Amino acid sequence: MIELLHLTKDYGSFRAVDDVTLHVPRGALYGFLGPNGAGKTTTLRMIAGILRPTAGRVLIGGDDVLANPLAAKARLGFIPDRPFVYEKLTGAEFLRFVAGLYGQDGQLVEHRLDELLDIFELSSWKNELVESYSHGMRQKLIISSALIHRPEVIVVDEPMVGLDPRAARLLKDLFRGFVARGGTVLMSTHTLEIAEALCDRLAIIQGGKIVASGTMAELKAQTGADIGLEDLFLRLTGGPAAKELAAVLEDAGGGGSR
Ligand code: ATP
């Protein structure tokens, strides 16, 4: 459903995403993991058509994001890590505005809007200005806005940040239900327990390159060890920095075994 083909992004002379090829199949809940600065947000923004790749292609449901942006974006709901909301609109007005960007209006949108506000327990805030919403309420509104046009694919950057446990659970159930009905989710997260519990497949990116991808079983096979995702992640991405940090901590603690 999402195809990344040799996707590359340079910021000046710095290569943030380096020749990434990845297939996210229809019906998958796909986790996108990596250390800080690995290239996750840059990749997700290229998928959403917000950043132009230096090289390579993104296809969503077969539509090329650069060559056929309207068709590709109609299939996609993007939930960014740093979303923008219009403070002076009410929640309902904001959702109507976003639906309008996709050429949708009328009763269908009103019905969908009420449904989403109800799911996220925002119904009583429907006609309040967004400026009065808390951080978590804004996050729920942003998620609703990504779903308002009934996308086939959700791409989401760190979805759980700022959500209370109840809302986080709601979102997990929503994603699982979405993929069970044939939708596709690509989700970046630093919360490895969520990734392990929720995702069917995972890709780990480091230094702009995919270092491993597949189901948990396939990842374990790649590392040749029957370990949990946290150990697997550290093993695949730890490298010298993690070892140096361990040594520093050992020295600070008076370990001195080197
Ligand atoms: P995090 O987990 O910390 O959010 P990330 O995996 O999402 O990290 P990106 O935000 O994609 O990482 O950044 C990848 C690299 O590209 C980093 O080294 C970052 O400093 C660099 N980078 C990101 N945006 C820009 C920009 N606009 N100009 C220059 N460099 C950038």
CSV table of C-alpha atoms and ligand atoms in Angstrom, one decimal:
chain,number,residue,atom,x,y,z
A,1,MET,CA,0.0,0.0,0.0
A,2,ILE,CA,2.9,2.3,0.7
A,3,GLU,CA,6.1,1.8,-1.4
A,4,LEU,CA,9.3,3.7,-0.7
A,5,LEU,CA,11.7,3.3,-3.6
A,6,HIS,CA,15.3,4.4,-3.0
A,7,LEU,CA,14.0,7.4,-1.0
A,8,THR,CA,16.8,9.9,-0.2
A,9,LYS,CA,16.8,13.3,1.4
A,10,ASP,CA,19.7,15.7,1.7
A,11,TYR,CA,19.7,18.8,3.9
A,12,GLY,CA,22.6,20.6,2.2
A,13,SER,CA,25.6,18.3,2.3
A,14,PHE,CA,24.0,16.1,5.1
A,15,ARG,CA,22.1,13.0,4.0
A,16,ALA,CA,19.3,12.5,6.5
A,17,VAL,CA,17.5,9.6,4.6
A,18,ASP,CA,19.7,7.4,2.5
A,19,ASP,CA,18.3,5.1,-0.2
A,20,VAL,CA,15.4,3.8,1.8
A,21,THR,CA,13.3,1.1,0.1
A,22,LEU,CA,10.4,-0.2,2.1
A,23,HIS,CA,7.1,-2.0,1.3
A,24,VAL,CA,4.2,-1.4,3.8
A,25,PRO,CA,1.5,-3.9,2.8
A,26,ARG,CA,-2.3,-3.2,2.9
A,27,GLY,CA,-3.8,-4.3,6.2
A,28,ALA,CA,-0.5,-3.9,8.1
A,29,LEU,CA,0.1,-1.9,11.3
A,30,TYR,CA,3.8,-1.1,10.6
A,31,GLY,CA,6.1,0.4,13.3
A,32,PHE,CA,8.9,2.7,12.2
A,33,LEU,CA,11.6,2.9,14.9
A,34,GLY,CA,15.0,4.5,15.3
A,35,PRO,CA,17.1,6.6,17.6
A,36,ASN,CA,16.8,10.4,17.7
A,37,GLY,CA,17.8,12.0,14.5
A,38,ALA,CA,17.7,8.7,12.5
A,39,GLY,CA,15.5,10.1,9.8
A,40,LYS,CA,12.0,9.0,10.8
A,41,THR,CA,10.2,12.3,10.6
A,42,THR,CA,12.0,13.2,7.4
A,43,THR,CA,10.8,10.0,5.8
A,44,LEU,CA,7.2,10.4,7.1
A,45,ARG,CA,7.1,14.0,5.8
A,46,MET,CA,8.2,12.8,2.3
A,47,ILE,CA,5.5,10.2,2.4
A,48,ALA,CA,2.9,12.9,3.2
A,49,GLY,CA,4.2,15.1,0.4
A,50,ILE,CA,5.3,17.9,2.7
A,51,LEU,CA,9.0,17.4,1.9
A,52,ARG,CA,10.4,16.9,-1.5
A,53,PRO,CA,12.8,13.9,-1.8
A,54,THR,CA,16.3,14.5,-3.2
A,55,ALA,CA,15.9,11.2,-5.0
A,56,GLY,CA,13.6,8.2,-5.0
A,57,ARG,CA,9.8,7.8,-5.1
A,58,VAL,CA,6.8,7.3,-2.8
A,59,LEU,CA,3.8,5.5,-4.0
A,60,ILE,CA,0.5,5.3,-2.0
A,61,GLY,CA,-1.9,2.7,-3.3
A,62,GLY,CA,0.1,2.9,-6.6
A,63,ASP,CA,-0.2,6.7,-6.9
A,64,ASP,CA,3.1,8.6,-7.0
A,65,VAL,CA,3.1,11.4,-4.3
A,66,LEU,CA,5.0,13.7,-6.6
A,67,ALA,CA,3.5,12.9,-10.0
A,68,ASN,CA,-0.1,12.4,-8.8
A,69,PRO,CA,-0.3,14.3,-5.5
A,70,LEU,CA,-4.1,14.7,-5.3
A,71,ALA,CA,-4.9,11.0,-5.8
A,72,ALA,CA,-2.1,10.0,-3.4
A,73,LYS,CA,-3.0,12.5,-0.7
A,74,ALA,CA,-6.7,11.6,-0.9
A,75,ARG,CA,-5.8,8.1,0.2
A,76,LEU,CA,-3.7,9.4,3.1
A,77,GLY,CA,-4.3,10.7,6.6
A,78,PHE,CA,-1.1,12.2,8.1
A,79,ILE,CA,-0.7,12.9,11.8
A,80,PRO,CA,2.5,15.0,12.2
A,81,ASP,CA,4.6,15.2,15.3
A,82,ARG,CA,4.2,19.0,15.5
A,83,PRO,CA,0.7,19.7,14.2
A,84,PHE,CA,-0.7,23.0,13.3
A,85,VAL,CA,-4.2,24.0,14.4
A,86,TYR,CA,-6.1,27.2,13.8
A,87,GLU,CA,-6.7,28.6,17.3
A,88,LYS,CA,-9.6,30.8,16.4
A,89,LEU,CA,-11.7,28.0,14.9
A,90,THR,CA,-13.9,25.7,16.9
A,91,GLY,CA,-13.2,22.0,16.8
A,92,ALA,CA,-16.1,21.4,14.4
A,93,GLU,CA,-15.0,24.3,12.2
A,94,PHE,CA,-11.5,23.0,12.0
A,95,LEU,CA,-12.7,19.5,11.0
A,96,ARG,CA,-15.0,21.1,8.3
A,97,PHE,CA,-12.1,23.1,7.1
A,98,VAL,CA,-9.8,20.0,6.7
A,99,ALA,CA,-12.7,18.0,5.0
A,100,GLY,CA,-13.0,21.0,2.6
A,101,LEU,CA,-9.4,20.6,1.6
A,102,TYR,CA,-10.3,17.1,0.4
A,103,GLY,CA,-13.3,18.5,-1.5
A,104,GLN,CA,-15.8,17.0,1.0
A,105,ASP,CA,-18.7,18.8,2.7
A,106,GLY,CA,-22.3,18.4,3.7
A,107,GLN,CA,-24.2,15.8,5.7
A,108,LEU,CA,-21.6,13.1,5.3
A,109,VAL,CA,-18.9,15.3,6.8
A,110,GLU,CA,-21.2,16.4,9.6
A,111,HIS,CA,-22.0,12.8,10.4
A,112,ARG,CA,-18.3,11.8,10.3
A,113,LEU,CA,-17.3,14.8,12.4
A,114,ASP,CA,-19.9,14.0,15.1
A,115,GLU,CA,-18.7,10.3,15.1
A,116,LEU,CA,-15.1,11.3,15.5
A,117,LEU,CA,-15.7,13.9,18.2
A,118,ASP,CA,-17.8,11.3,20.1
A,119,ILE,CA,-15.1,8.6,19.8
A,120,PHE,CA,-12.5,11.0,21.2
A,121,GLU,CA,-14.8,12.4,23.9
A,122,LEU,CA,-14.7,15.9,22.5
A,123,SER,CA,-18.4,16.2,21.7
A,124,SER,CA,-19.0,18.8,24.4
A,125,TRP,CA,-16.1,20.8,23.1
A,126,LYS,CA,-17.4,20.7,19.5
A,127,ASN,CA,-18.3,24.4,19.4
A,128,GLU,CA,-15.5,25.7,21.6
A,129,LEU,CA,-12.4,27.5,20.2
A,130,VAL,CA,-9.4,25.3,19.8
A,131,GLU,CA,-7.4,27.9,21.8
A,132,SER,CA,-9.2,26.6,24.9
A,133,TYR,CA,-8.3,22.9,24.2
A,134,SER,CA,-5.6,21.2,26.3
A,135,HIS,CA,-2.6,19.6,24.6
A,136,GLY,CA,-4.2,16.1,24.7
A,137,MET,CA,-7.5,17.5,23.3
A,138,ARG,CA,-5.6,19.2,20.5
A,139,GLN,CA,-3.9,15.9,19.7
A,140,LYS,CA,-7.3,14.1,19.6
A,141,LEU,CA,-8.6,16.8,17.3
A,142,ILE,CA,-5.6,16.4,15.0
A,143,ILE,CA,-6.1,12.7,14.9
A,144,SER,CA,-9.8,13.3,14.0
A,145,SER,CA,-8.8,15.7,11.3
A,146,ALA,CA,-6.5,13.0,9.7
A,147,LEU,CA,-9.5,10.6,9.6
A,148,ILE,CA,-12.2,13.0,8.5
A,149,HIS,CA,-11.9,12.2,4.8
A,150,ARG,CA,-11.9,8.4,5.4
A,151,PRO,CA,-8.3,7.7,4.3
A,152,GLU,CA,-7.1,4.2,3.4
A,153,VAL,CA,-3.7,4.8,4.9
A,154,ILE,CA,-2.7,6.5,8.2
A,155,VAL,CA,0.9,7.8,8.6
A,156,VAL,CA,1.5,9.0,12.1
A,157,ASP,CA,4.6,10.5,13.8
A,158,GLU,CA,4.7,9.6,17.5
A,159,PRO,CA,1.0,9.2,18.1
A,160,MET,CA,0.9,8.6,21.8
A,161,VAL,CA,2.8,11.8,23.0
A,162,GLY,CA,0.5,13.9,25.2
A,163,LEU,CA,-2.4,11.4,25.3
A,164,ASP,CA,-3.6,10.1,28.7
A,165,PRO,CA,-3.7,6.3,29.1
A,166,ARG,CA,-7.4,6.2,28.2
A,167,ALA,CA,-6.9,8.1,25.0
A,168,ALA,CA,-3.7,6.1,24.2
A,169,ARG,CA,-5.7,2.9,24.6
A,170,LEU,CA,-8.5,4.3,22.4
A,171,LEU,CA,-6.0,5.2,19.7
A,172,LYS,CA,-4.5,1.7,19.8
A,173,ASP,CA,-7.9,0.1,19.5
A,174,LEU,CA,-8.8,2.5,16.7
A,175,PHE,CA,-5.6,1.6,14.7
A,176,ARG,CA,-6.2,-2.1,15.2
A,177,GLY,CA,-9.8,-1.8,14.1
A,178,PHE,CA,-8.7,0.3,11.1
A,179,VAL,CA,-6.2,-2.3,9.9
A,180,ALA,CA,-8.7,-5.1,10.6
A,181,ARG,CA,-11.0,-3.4,8.1
A,182,GLY,CA,-8.2,-3.3,5.4
A,183,GLY,CA,-6.6,0.0,6.3
A,184,THR,CA,-2.9,0.5,6.6
A,185,VAL,CA,-1.0,2.3,9.3
A,186,LEU,CA,2.7,3.4,9.4
A,187,MET,CA,3.6,4.7,12.8
A,188,SER,CA,6.8,6.1,14.2
A,189,THR,CA,7.3,5.6,17.9
A,190,HIS,CA,9.9,5.6,20.6
A,191,THR,CA,7.7,3.5,22.9
A,192,LEU,CA,9.0,0.0,22.2
A,193,GLU,CA,6.4,-1.7,24.3
A,194,ILE,CA,3.7,-0.2,22.2
A,195,ALA,CA,5.5,-1.1,19.0
A,196,GLU,CA,6.0,-4.7,20.1
A,197,ALA,CA,2.4,-5.1,21.3
A,198,LEU,CA,0.7,-3.3,18.5
A,199,CYS,CA,2.6,-3.7,15.3
A,200,ASP,CA,2.6,-6.6,12.8
A,201,ARG,CA,5.8,-5.5,11.3
A,202,LEU,CA,8.7,-3.1,12.2
A,203,ALA,CA,11.4,-1.3,10.4
A,204,ILE,CA,14.4,0.1,12.2
A,205,ILE,CA,16.2,3.1,10.7
A,206,GLN,CA,19.6,4.4,11.8
A,207,GLY,CA,21.7,7.1,10.2
A,208,GLY,CA,19.1,7.4,7.4
A,209,LYS,CA,19.3,3.7,6.5
A,210,ILE,CA,17.0,0.8,7.2
A,211,VAL,CA,19.1,-1.6,9.4
A,212,ALA,CA,16.3,-4.2,9.8
A,213,SER,CA,12.7,-4.8,8.9
A,214,GLY,CA,10.1,-7.5,9.1
A,215,THR,CA,7.9,-9.3,11.7
A,216,MET,CA,9.3,-9.6,15.3
A,217,ALA,CA,10.2,-13.3,14.4
A,218,GLU,CA,12.1,-12.1,11.3
A,219,LEU,CA,13.9,-9.5,13.2
A,220,LYS,CA,14.9,-12.0,15.8
A,221,ALA,CA,16.1,-14.3,13.0
A,222,GLN,CA,18.2,-11.4,11.6
A,223,THR,CA,20.0,-10.9,14.9
A,224,GLY,CA,20.2,-14.6,15.6
A,225,ALA,CA,18.9,-14.1,19.2
A,226,ASP,CA,15.6,-14.7,20.9
A,227,ILE,CA,15.3,-11.4,22.7
A,228,GLY,CA,12.7,-8.7,23.2
A,229,LEU,CA,12.3,-5.6,21.1
A,230,GLU,CA,14.2,-3.3,23.4
A,231,ASP,CA,17.3,-5.5,23.4
A,232,LEU,CA,16.9,-6.1,19.7
A,233,PHE,CA,16.7,-2.3,19.1
A,234,LEU,CA,19.7,-1.6,21.2
A,235,ARG,CA,21.7,-4.4,19.6
A,236,LEU,CA,20.8,-3.1,16.1
A,237,THR,CA,21.3,0.6,16.9
A,238,GLY,CA,23.5,0.8,20.0
A,239,GLY,CA,26.9,0.8,18.4
A,240,PRO,CA,29.9,2.6,20.0
A,241,ALA,CA,27.8,5.4,21.6
A,242,ALA,CA,25.9,3.0,23.9
A,243,LYS,CA,29.1,1.1,24.8
A,244,GLU,CA,30.9,4.4,25.6
A,245,LEU,CA,28.0,5.5,27.8
A,246,ALA,CA,28.1,2.2,29.6
A,247,ALA,CA,31.8,2.7,30.2
A,248,VAL,CA,31.3,6.3,31.5
A,249,LEU,CA,28.6,5.2,33.8
A,250,GLU,CA,30.7,2.3,35.0
A,251,ASP,CA,33.7,4.7,35.7
A,252,ALA,CA,31.4,7.2,37.4
A,253,GLY,CA,30.1,4.3,39.6
A,254,GLY,CA,33.6,3.3,40.5
A,255,GLY,CA,33.3,0.1,38.5
A,256,GLY,CA,36.7,0.5,36.9
A,257,SER,CA,36.8,-3.0,35.3
A,258,ARG,CA,38.5,-1.8,32.1
B,1,ATP,P1,13.6,12.1,16.5
B,1,ATP,O1,13.4,10.7,17.0
B,1,ATP,O2,14.6,12.8,17.4
B,1,ATP,O3,12.4,12.9,16.3
B,1,ATP,P2,13.9,11.5,13.7
B,1,ATP,O4,14.3,10.1,13.4
B,1,ATP,O5,12.5,11.9,13.4
B,1,ATP,O6,14.4,12.0,15.1
B,1,ATP,P3,14.6,13.6,11.7
B,1,ATP,O7,13.8,14.7,12.3
B,1,ATP,O8,14.1,12.9,10.4
B,1,ATP,O9,14.9,12.4,12.7
B,1,ATP,O10,16.0,14.1,11.4
B,1,ATP,C1,17.0,13.3,10.7
B,1,ATP,C2,18.3,14.2,10.6
B,1,ATP,O11,18.1,15.3,9.7
B,1,ATP,C3,18.8,14.8,11.9
B,1,ATP,O12,20.2,14.7,12.0
B,1,ATP,C4,18.3,16.2,11.9
B,1,ATP,O13,19.2,17.0,12.6
B,1,ATP,C5,18.4,16.5,10.4
B,1,ATP,N1,17.4,17.5,9.9
B,1,ATP,C6,16.0,17.4,10.1
B,1,ATP,N2,15.4,18.4,9.6
B,1,ATP,C7,16.4,19.2,9.1
B,1,ATP,C8,16.4,20.5,8.4
B,1,ATP,N3,15.3,21.1,8.1
B,1,ATP,N4,17.6,21.0,8.1
B,1,ATP,C9,18.8,20.4,8.4
B,1,ATP,N5,18.8,19.2,9.0
B,1,ATP,C10,17.7,18.6,9.3
